[in-house]
Short mmCIF file of C-alpha atoms and ligand atoms in Angstrom, two decimals:
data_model
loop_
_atom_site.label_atom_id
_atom_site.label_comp_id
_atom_site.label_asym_id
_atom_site.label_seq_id
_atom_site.Cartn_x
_atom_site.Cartn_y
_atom_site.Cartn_z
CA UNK T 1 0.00 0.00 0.00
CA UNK T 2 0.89 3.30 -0.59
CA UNK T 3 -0.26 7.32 -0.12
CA UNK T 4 -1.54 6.74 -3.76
CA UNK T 5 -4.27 4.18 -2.03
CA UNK T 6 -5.99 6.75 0.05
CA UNK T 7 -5.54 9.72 -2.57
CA UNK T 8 -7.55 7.27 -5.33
CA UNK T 9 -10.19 6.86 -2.06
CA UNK T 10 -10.73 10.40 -2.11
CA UNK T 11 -10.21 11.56 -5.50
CA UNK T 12 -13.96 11.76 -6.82
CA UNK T 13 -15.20 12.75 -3.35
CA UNK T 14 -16.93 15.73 -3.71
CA UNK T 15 -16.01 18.07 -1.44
CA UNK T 16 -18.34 20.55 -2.62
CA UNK T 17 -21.95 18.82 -2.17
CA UNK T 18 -19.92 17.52 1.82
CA UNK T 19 -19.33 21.49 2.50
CA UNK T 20 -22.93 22.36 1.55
CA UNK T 21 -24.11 20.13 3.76
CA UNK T 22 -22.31 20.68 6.86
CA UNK T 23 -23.71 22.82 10.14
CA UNK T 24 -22.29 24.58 13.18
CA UNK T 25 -23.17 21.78 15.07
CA UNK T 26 -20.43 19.49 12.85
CA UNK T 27 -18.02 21.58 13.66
CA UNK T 28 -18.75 22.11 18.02
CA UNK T 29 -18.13 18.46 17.48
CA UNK T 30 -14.65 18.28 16.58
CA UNK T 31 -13.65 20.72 19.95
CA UNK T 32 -13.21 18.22 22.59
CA UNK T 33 -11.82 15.52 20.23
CA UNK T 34 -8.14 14.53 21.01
CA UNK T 35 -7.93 13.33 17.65
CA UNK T 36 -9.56 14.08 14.71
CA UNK T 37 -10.89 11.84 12.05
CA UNK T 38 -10.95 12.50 8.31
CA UNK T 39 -14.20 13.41 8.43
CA UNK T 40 -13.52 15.96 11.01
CA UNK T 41 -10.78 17.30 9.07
CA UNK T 42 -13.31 17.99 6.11
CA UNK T 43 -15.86 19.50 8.18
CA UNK T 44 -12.58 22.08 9.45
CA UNK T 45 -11.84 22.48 5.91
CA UNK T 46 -15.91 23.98 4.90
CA UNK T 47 -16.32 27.25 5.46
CA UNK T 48 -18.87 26.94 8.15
CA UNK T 49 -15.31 26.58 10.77
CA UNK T 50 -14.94 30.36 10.37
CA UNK T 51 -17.90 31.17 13.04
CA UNK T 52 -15.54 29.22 15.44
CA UNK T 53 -12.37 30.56 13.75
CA UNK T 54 -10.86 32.13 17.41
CA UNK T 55 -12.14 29.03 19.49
CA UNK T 56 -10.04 26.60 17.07
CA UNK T 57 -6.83 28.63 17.17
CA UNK T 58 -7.16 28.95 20.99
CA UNK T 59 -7.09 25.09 21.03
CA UNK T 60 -4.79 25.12 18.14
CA UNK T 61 -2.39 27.19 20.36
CA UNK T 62 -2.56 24.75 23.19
CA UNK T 63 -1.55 21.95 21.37
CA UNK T 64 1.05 23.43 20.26
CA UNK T 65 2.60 24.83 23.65
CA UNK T 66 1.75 21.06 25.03
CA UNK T 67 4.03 19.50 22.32
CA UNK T 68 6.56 21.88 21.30
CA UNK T 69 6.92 24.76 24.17
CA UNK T 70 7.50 28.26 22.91
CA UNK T 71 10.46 27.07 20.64
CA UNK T 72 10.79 28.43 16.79
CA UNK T 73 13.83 26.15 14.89
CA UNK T 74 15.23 28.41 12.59
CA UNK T 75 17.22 27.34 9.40
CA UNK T 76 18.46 28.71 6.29
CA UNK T 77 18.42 27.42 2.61
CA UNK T 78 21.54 27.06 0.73
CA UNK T 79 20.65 26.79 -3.19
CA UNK T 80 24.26 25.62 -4.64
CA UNK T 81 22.77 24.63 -8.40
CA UNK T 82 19.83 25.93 -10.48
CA UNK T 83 20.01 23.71 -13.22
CA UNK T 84 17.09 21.99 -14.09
CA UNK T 85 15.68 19.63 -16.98
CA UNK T 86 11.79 20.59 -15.91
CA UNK T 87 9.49 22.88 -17.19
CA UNK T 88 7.39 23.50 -14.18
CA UNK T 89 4.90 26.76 -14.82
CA UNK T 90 5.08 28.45 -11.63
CA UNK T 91 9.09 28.29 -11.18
CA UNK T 92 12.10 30.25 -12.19
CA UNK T 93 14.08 27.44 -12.30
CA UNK T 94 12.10 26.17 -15.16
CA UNK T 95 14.55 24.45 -18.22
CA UNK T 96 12.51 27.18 -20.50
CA UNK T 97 13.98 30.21 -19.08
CA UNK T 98 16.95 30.97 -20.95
CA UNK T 99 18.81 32.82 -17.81
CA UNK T 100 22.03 31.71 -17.55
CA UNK T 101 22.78 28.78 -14.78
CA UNK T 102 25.21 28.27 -11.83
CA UNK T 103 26.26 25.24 -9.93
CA UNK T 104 28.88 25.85 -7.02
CA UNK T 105 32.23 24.51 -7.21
CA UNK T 106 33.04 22.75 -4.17
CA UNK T 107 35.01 25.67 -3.06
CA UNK T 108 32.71 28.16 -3.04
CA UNK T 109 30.28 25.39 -1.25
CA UNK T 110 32.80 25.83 1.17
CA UNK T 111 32.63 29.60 1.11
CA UNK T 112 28.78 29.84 1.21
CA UNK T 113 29.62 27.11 4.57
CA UNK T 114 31.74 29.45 6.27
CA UNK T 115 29.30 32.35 5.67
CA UNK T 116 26.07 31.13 6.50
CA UNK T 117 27.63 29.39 10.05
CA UNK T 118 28.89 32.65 10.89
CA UNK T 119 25.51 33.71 11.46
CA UNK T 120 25.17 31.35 13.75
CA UNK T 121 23.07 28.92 11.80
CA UNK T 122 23.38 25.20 12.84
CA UNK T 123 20.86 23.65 10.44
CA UNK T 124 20.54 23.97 6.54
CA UNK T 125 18.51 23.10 3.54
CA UNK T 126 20.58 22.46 0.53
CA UNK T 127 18.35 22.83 -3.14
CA UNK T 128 19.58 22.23 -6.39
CA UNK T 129 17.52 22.62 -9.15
CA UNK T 130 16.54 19.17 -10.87
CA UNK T 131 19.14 17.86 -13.04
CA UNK T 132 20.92 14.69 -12.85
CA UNK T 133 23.11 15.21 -14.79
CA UNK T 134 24.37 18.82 -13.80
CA UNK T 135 23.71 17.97 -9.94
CA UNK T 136 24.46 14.03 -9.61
CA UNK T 137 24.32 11.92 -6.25
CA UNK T 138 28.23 12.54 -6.36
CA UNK T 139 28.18 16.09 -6.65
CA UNK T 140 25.44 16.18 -3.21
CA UNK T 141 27.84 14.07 -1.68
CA UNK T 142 31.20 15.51 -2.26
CA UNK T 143 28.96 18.81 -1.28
CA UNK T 144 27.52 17.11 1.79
CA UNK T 145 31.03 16.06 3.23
CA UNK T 146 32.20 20.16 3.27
CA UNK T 147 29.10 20.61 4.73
CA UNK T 148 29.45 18.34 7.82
CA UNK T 149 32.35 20.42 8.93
CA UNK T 150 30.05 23.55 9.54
CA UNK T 151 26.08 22.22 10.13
CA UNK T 152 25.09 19.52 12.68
CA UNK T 153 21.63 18.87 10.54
CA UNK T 154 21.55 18.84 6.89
CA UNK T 155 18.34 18.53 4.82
CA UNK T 156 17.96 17.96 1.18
CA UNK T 157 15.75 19.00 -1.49
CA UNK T 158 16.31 17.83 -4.82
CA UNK T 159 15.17 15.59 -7.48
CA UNK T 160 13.75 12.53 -6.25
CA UNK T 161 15.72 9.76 -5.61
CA UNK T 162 15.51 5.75 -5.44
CA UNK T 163 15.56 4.28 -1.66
CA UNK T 164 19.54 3.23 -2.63
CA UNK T 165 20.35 6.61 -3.19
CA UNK T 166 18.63 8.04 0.10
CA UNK T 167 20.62 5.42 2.34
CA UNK T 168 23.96 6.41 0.70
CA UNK T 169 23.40 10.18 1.31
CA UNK T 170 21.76 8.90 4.85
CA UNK T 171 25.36 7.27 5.67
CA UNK T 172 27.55 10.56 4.69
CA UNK T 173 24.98 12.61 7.50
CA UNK T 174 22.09 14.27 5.40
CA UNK T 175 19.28 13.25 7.88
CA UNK T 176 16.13 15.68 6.08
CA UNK T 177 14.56 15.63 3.46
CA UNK T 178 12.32 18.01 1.81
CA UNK T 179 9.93 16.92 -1.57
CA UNK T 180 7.10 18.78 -2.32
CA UNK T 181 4.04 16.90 -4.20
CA UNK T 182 2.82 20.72 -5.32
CA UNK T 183 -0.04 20.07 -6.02
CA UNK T 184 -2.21 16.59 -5.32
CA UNK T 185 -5.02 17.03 -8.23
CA UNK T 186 -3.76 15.17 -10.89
CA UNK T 187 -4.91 16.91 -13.75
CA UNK T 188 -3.63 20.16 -12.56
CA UNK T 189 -0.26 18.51 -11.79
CA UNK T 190 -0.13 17.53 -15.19
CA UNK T 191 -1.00 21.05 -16.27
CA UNK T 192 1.38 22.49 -14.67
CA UNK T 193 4.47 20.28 -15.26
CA UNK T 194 4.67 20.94 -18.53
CA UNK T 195 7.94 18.49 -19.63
CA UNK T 196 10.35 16.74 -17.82
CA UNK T 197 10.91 13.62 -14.86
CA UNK T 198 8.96 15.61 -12.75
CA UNK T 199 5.57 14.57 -15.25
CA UNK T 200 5.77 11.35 -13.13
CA UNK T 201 3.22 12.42 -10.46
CA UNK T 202 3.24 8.76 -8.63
CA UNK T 203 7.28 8.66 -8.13
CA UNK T 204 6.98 12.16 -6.88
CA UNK T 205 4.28 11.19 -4.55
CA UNK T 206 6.27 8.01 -2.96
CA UNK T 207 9.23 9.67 -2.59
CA UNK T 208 8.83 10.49 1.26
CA UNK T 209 7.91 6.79 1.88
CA UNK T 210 11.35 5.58 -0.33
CA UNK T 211 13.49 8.04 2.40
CA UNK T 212 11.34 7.21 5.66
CA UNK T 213 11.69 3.37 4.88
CA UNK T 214 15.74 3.64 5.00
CA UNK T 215 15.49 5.76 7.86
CA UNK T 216 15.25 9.50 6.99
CA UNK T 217 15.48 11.41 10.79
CA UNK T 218 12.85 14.27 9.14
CA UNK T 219 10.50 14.61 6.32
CA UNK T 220 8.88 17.75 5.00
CA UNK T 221 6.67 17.62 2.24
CA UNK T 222 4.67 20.47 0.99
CA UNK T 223 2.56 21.88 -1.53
CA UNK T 224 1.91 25.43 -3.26
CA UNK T 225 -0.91 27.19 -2.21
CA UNK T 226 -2.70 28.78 -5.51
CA UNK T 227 -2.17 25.92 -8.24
CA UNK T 228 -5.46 24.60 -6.76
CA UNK T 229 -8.86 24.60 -4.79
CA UNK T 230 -7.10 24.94 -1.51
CA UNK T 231 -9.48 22.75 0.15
CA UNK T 232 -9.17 20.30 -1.33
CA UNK T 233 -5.18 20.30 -1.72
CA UNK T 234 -5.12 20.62 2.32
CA UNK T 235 -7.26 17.58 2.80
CA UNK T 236 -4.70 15.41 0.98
CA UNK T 237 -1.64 17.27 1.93
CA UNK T 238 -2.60 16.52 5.65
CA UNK T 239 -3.89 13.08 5.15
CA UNK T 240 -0.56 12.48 3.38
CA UNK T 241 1.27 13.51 6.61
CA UNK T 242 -0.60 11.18 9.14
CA UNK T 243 -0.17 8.42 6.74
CA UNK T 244 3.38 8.64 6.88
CA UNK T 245 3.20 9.43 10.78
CA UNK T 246 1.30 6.56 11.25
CA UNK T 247 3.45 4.28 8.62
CA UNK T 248 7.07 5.65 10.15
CA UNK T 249 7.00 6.21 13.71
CA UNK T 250 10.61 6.96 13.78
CA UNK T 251 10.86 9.52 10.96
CA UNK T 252 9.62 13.60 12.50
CA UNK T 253 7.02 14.28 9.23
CA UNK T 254 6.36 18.41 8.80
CA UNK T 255 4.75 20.18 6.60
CA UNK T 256 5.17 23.40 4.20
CA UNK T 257 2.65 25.25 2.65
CA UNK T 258 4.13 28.55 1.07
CA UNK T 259 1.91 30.80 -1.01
CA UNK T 260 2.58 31.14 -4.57
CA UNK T 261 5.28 33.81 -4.87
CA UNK T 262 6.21 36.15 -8.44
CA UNK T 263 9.08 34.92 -10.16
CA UNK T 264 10.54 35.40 -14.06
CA UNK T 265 8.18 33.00 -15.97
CA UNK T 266 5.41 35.34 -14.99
CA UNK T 267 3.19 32.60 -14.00
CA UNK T 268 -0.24 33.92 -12.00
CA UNK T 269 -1.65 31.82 -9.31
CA UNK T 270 -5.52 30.70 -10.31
CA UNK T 271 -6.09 30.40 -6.91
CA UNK T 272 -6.45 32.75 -4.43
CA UNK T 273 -5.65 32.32 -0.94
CA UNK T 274 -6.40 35.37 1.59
CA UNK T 275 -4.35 35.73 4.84
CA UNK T 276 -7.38 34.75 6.86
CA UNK T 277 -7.56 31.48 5.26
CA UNK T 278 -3.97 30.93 5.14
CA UNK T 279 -3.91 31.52 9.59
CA UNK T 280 -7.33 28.91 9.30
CA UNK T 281 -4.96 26.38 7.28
CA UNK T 282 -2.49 26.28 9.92
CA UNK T 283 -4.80 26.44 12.68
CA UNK T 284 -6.48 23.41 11.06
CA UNK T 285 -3.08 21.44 10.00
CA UNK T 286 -2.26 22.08 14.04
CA UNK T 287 -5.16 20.60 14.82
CA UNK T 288 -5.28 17.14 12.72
CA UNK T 289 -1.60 16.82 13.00
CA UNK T 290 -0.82 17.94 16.23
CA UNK T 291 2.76 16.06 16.36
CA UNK T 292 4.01 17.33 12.94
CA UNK T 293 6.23 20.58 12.47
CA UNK T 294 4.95 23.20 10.59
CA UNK T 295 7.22 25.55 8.22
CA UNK T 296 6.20 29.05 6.76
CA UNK T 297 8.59 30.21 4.49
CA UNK T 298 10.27 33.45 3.90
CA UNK T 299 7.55 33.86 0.93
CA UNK T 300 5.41 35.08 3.34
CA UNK T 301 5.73 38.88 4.85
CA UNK T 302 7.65 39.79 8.11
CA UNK T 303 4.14 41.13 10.11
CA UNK T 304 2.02 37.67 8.82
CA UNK T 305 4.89 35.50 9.94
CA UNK T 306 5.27 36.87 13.24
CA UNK T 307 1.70 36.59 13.92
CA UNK T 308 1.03 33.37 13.12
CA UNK T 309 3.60 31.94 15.58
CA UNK T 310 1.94 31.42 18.13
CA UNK T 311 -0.65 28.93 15.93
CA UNK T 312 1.38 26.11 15.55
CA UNK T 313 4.80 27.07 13.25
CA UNK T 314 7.77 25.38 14.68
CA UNK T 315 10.09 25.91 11.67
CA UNK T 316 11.09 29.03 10.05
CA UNK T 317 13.97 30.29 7.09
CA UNK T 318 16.03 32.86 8.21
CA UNK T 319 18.17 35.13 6.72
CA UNK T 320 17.28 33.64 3.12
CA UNK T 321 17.79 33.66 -0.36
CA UNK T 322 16.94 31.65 -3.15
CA UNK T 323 20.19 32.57 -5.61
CA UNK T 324 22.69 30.04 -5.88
CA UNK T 325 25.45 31.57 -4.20
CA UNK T 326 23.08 33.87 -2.63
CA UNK T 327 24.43 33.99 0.98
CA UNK T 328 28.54 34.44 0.40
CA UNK T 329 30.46 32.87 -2.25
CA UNK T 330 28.77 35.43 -5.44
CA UNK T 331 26.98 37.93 -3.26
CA UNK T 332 29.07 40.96 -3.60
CA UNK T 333 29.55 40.01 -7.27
CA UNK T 334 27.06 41.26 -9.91
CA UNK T 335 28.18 39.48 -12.73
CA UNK T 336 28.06 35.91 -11.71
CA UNK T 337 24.56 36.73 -10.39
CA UNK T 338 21.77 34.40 -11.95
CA UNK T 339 18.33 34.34 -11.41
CA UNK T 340 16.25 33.65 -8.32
CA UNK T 341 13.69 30.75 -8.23
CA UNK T 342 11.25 33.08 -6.79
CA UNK T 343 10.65 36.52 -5.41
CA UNK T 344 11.19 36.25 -1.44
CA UNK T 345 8.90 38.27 0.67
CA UNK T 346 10.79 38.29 4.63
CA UNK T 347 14.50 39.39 4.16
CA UNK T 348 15.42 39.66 7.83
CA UNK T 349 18.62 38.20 8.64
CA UNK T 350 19.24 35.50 11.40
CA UNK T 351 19.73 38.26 14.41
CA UNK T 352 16.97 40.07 13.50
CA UNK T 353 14.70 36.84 13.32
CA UNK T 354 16.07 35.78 16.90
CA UNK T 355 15.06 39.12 18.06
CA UNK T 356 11.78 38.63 16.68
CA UNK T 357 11.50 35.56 18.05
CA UNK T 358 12.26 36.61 21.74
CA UNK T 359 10.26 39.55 21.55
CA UNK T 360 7.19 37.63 20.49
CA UNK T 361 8.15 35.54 24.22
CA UNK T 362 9.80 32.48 22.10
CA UNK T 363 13.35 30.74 21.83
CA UNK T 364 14.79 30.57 18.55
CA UNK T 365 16.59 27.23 18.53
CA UNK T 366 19.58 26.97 16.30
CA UNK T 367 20.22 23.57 16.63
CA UNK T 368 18.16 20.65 17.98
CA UNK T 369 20.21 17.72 16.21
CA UNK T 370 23.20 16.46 16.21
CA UNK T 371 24.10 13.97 13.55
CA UNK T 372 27.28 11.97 14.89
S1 LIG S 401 10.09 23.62 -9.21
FE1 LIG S 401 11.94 22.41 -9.08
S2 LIG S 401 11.75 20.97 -10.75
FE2 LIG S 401 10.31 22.62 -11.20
S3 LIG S 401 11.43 24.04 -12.51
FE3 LIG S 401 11.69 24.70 -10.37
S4 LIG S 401 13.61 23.77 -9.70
FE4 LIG S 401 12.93 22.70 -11.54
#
């Protein structure tokens, strides 16, 4: 069995006609409840939860000080390639664009290292674009090794890999991993990813399993808000979560759900997702997951991220950029600049996100992991 099982269970399900139907009295019923069904999860989703919108974060809240204290884990990514052989609509990235490309020689890996721990930065996420031929295993491993020397956790996102591949990079000390489905409806995926590896929606969607079963420490998978009915894309993206809670006990599952963001191709969002729903999707993701981490990205403004803090985030990027090279090794230089994958909204550096932190009466936690 895999995720795929319980997305074809739900795919026809008509979330619409279920919404119509459902009353306040749905909803009172999911307050006391430790844990919440699927069923509850859809009655969250209908927009019937907003009458009860402050009662839900208020438990939301407490869940989240019961299982994770007032502690925000801050990271930063680290893009060192932005090659990539897919043509994904809503990406910079994409193989169409004819801006010129960059992978980092293992020297100025080294560099970008040396910067980003000076800030004091413990944990990062390393992104390539996907090419495997530009960025192969060997090239995330000989990067991985320089890496070691500065970070004590090192996450991954890249192109998906098979489980072989995951142990290898397991053994040298990556111990995260990071894989966004995007988007869950099919037909939309296949919109959207226009050419490439990436077309294969089910490999995409069993990656997470392929890391967690040769033991990944932390999975993160995600989608982008706007390609779809965000309803809908929530239901699954959570369901997908407690499936692979409930499947791999000893992997930590989070989840990301950044907003849709400008970037070169020009691509426009079809959905729209205010910041009131956006608070209700992590109140609601709190509340049927109350074990998994939550991320908001720095696509997201400085005043919305500070706000929503307190309703469940455990994870946020700090002092980001999304330029390979971004942080040290080509930052003062102009001309080896190259494009970034997208436009990034919160540009605070690490001290002033501690700050932040503190001031909103939080730690920020630099490092919670140790990989030996
Ligand atoms: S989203 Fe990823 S796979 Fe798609 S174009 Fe961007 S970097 Fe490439």
């Amino acid at each position: 069995m895999s995720f795929l099982d319980i997305y074809n269970k739900y795919e026809n399900f008509d979330f619409l006609d279920f919404f119509s139907k459902v009353n306040l009295n749905d909803v009172k019923n999911t307050f006391h409840k430790e844990t919440l069904s699927s069923y509850d999860l859809v009655v969250l989703l209908s927009n019937k939860s907003d009458v009860f919108l402050e009662e839900l974060a208020q438990k939301a809240r407490s869940i989240s000080l019961r299982n994770f204290g007032k502690v925000i884990f801050l990271y930063t990514p680290m893009y060192i390639a932005d090659y990539c052989v897919n043509e994904c609509s809503y990406c910079g990235f994409n193989a169409r664009n004819a801006a010129s490309r960059k992978k980092l020689s293992l020297y100025e890996i080294k560099k970008e290292a040396e910067y980003i721990h000076s800030t004091g930065i413990n944990h990062v996420l390393v992104l390539t674009g996907e090419s495997r031929i530009e960025s192969p295993v060997q090239y995330i491993k000989d990067a991985v090794k320089i890496l070691k020397k500065y970070f004590s956790s090192i996450s991954i996102e890249i192109y998906p890999l098979e489980k072989e591949e995951y142990k290898m990079l397991i053994d040298i000390g990556v111990d995260g991993l990071t894989i966004y489905q995007e988007v869950y409806d099919k037909k939309m995926y296949d919109k959207v990813h226009i050419s490439g590896p990436k077309k294969n929606y089910l490999f995409r969607m069993e990656t997470p399993e392929r890391a967690a079963s040769v033991g990944m420490r932390t999975i993160n998978i995600g989608i982008l808000l706007g390609i779809s009915d965000w309803q809908k894309e929530i239901f699954f993206l959570a369901e997908h979560a407690r499936y692979l809670e409930d499947k791999f006990p000893s992997s930590e599952i989070s989840v990301s759900i950044p907003r849709i963001r400008p970037q070169v191709s020009g691509f426009t969002a079809p959905y729209e997702i205010n910041d009131k729903d956006f608070a209700k999707i992590i109140i609601i993701l709190r509340l049927f997951l109350p074990r998994a981490g939550i991320t908001i990205s720095t696509r997201e403004n400085a005043y919305l991220r500070d706000n929503l803090i307190s309703l469940g985030i455990t994870r946020m990027s700090a002092g980001s950029t999304t330029v390979v090279g971004g942080h040290g090794s080509s930052k003062n230089n102009s001309s080896e600049k190259t494009l970034p994958q997208f436009q990034i909204f919160d540009e605070r550096s690490v001290d002033e996100m501690k700050n932040m932190i503190i001031l909103k009466g939080y730690q920020p936690v630099l490092k919670d992991w140790m990989n030996l």
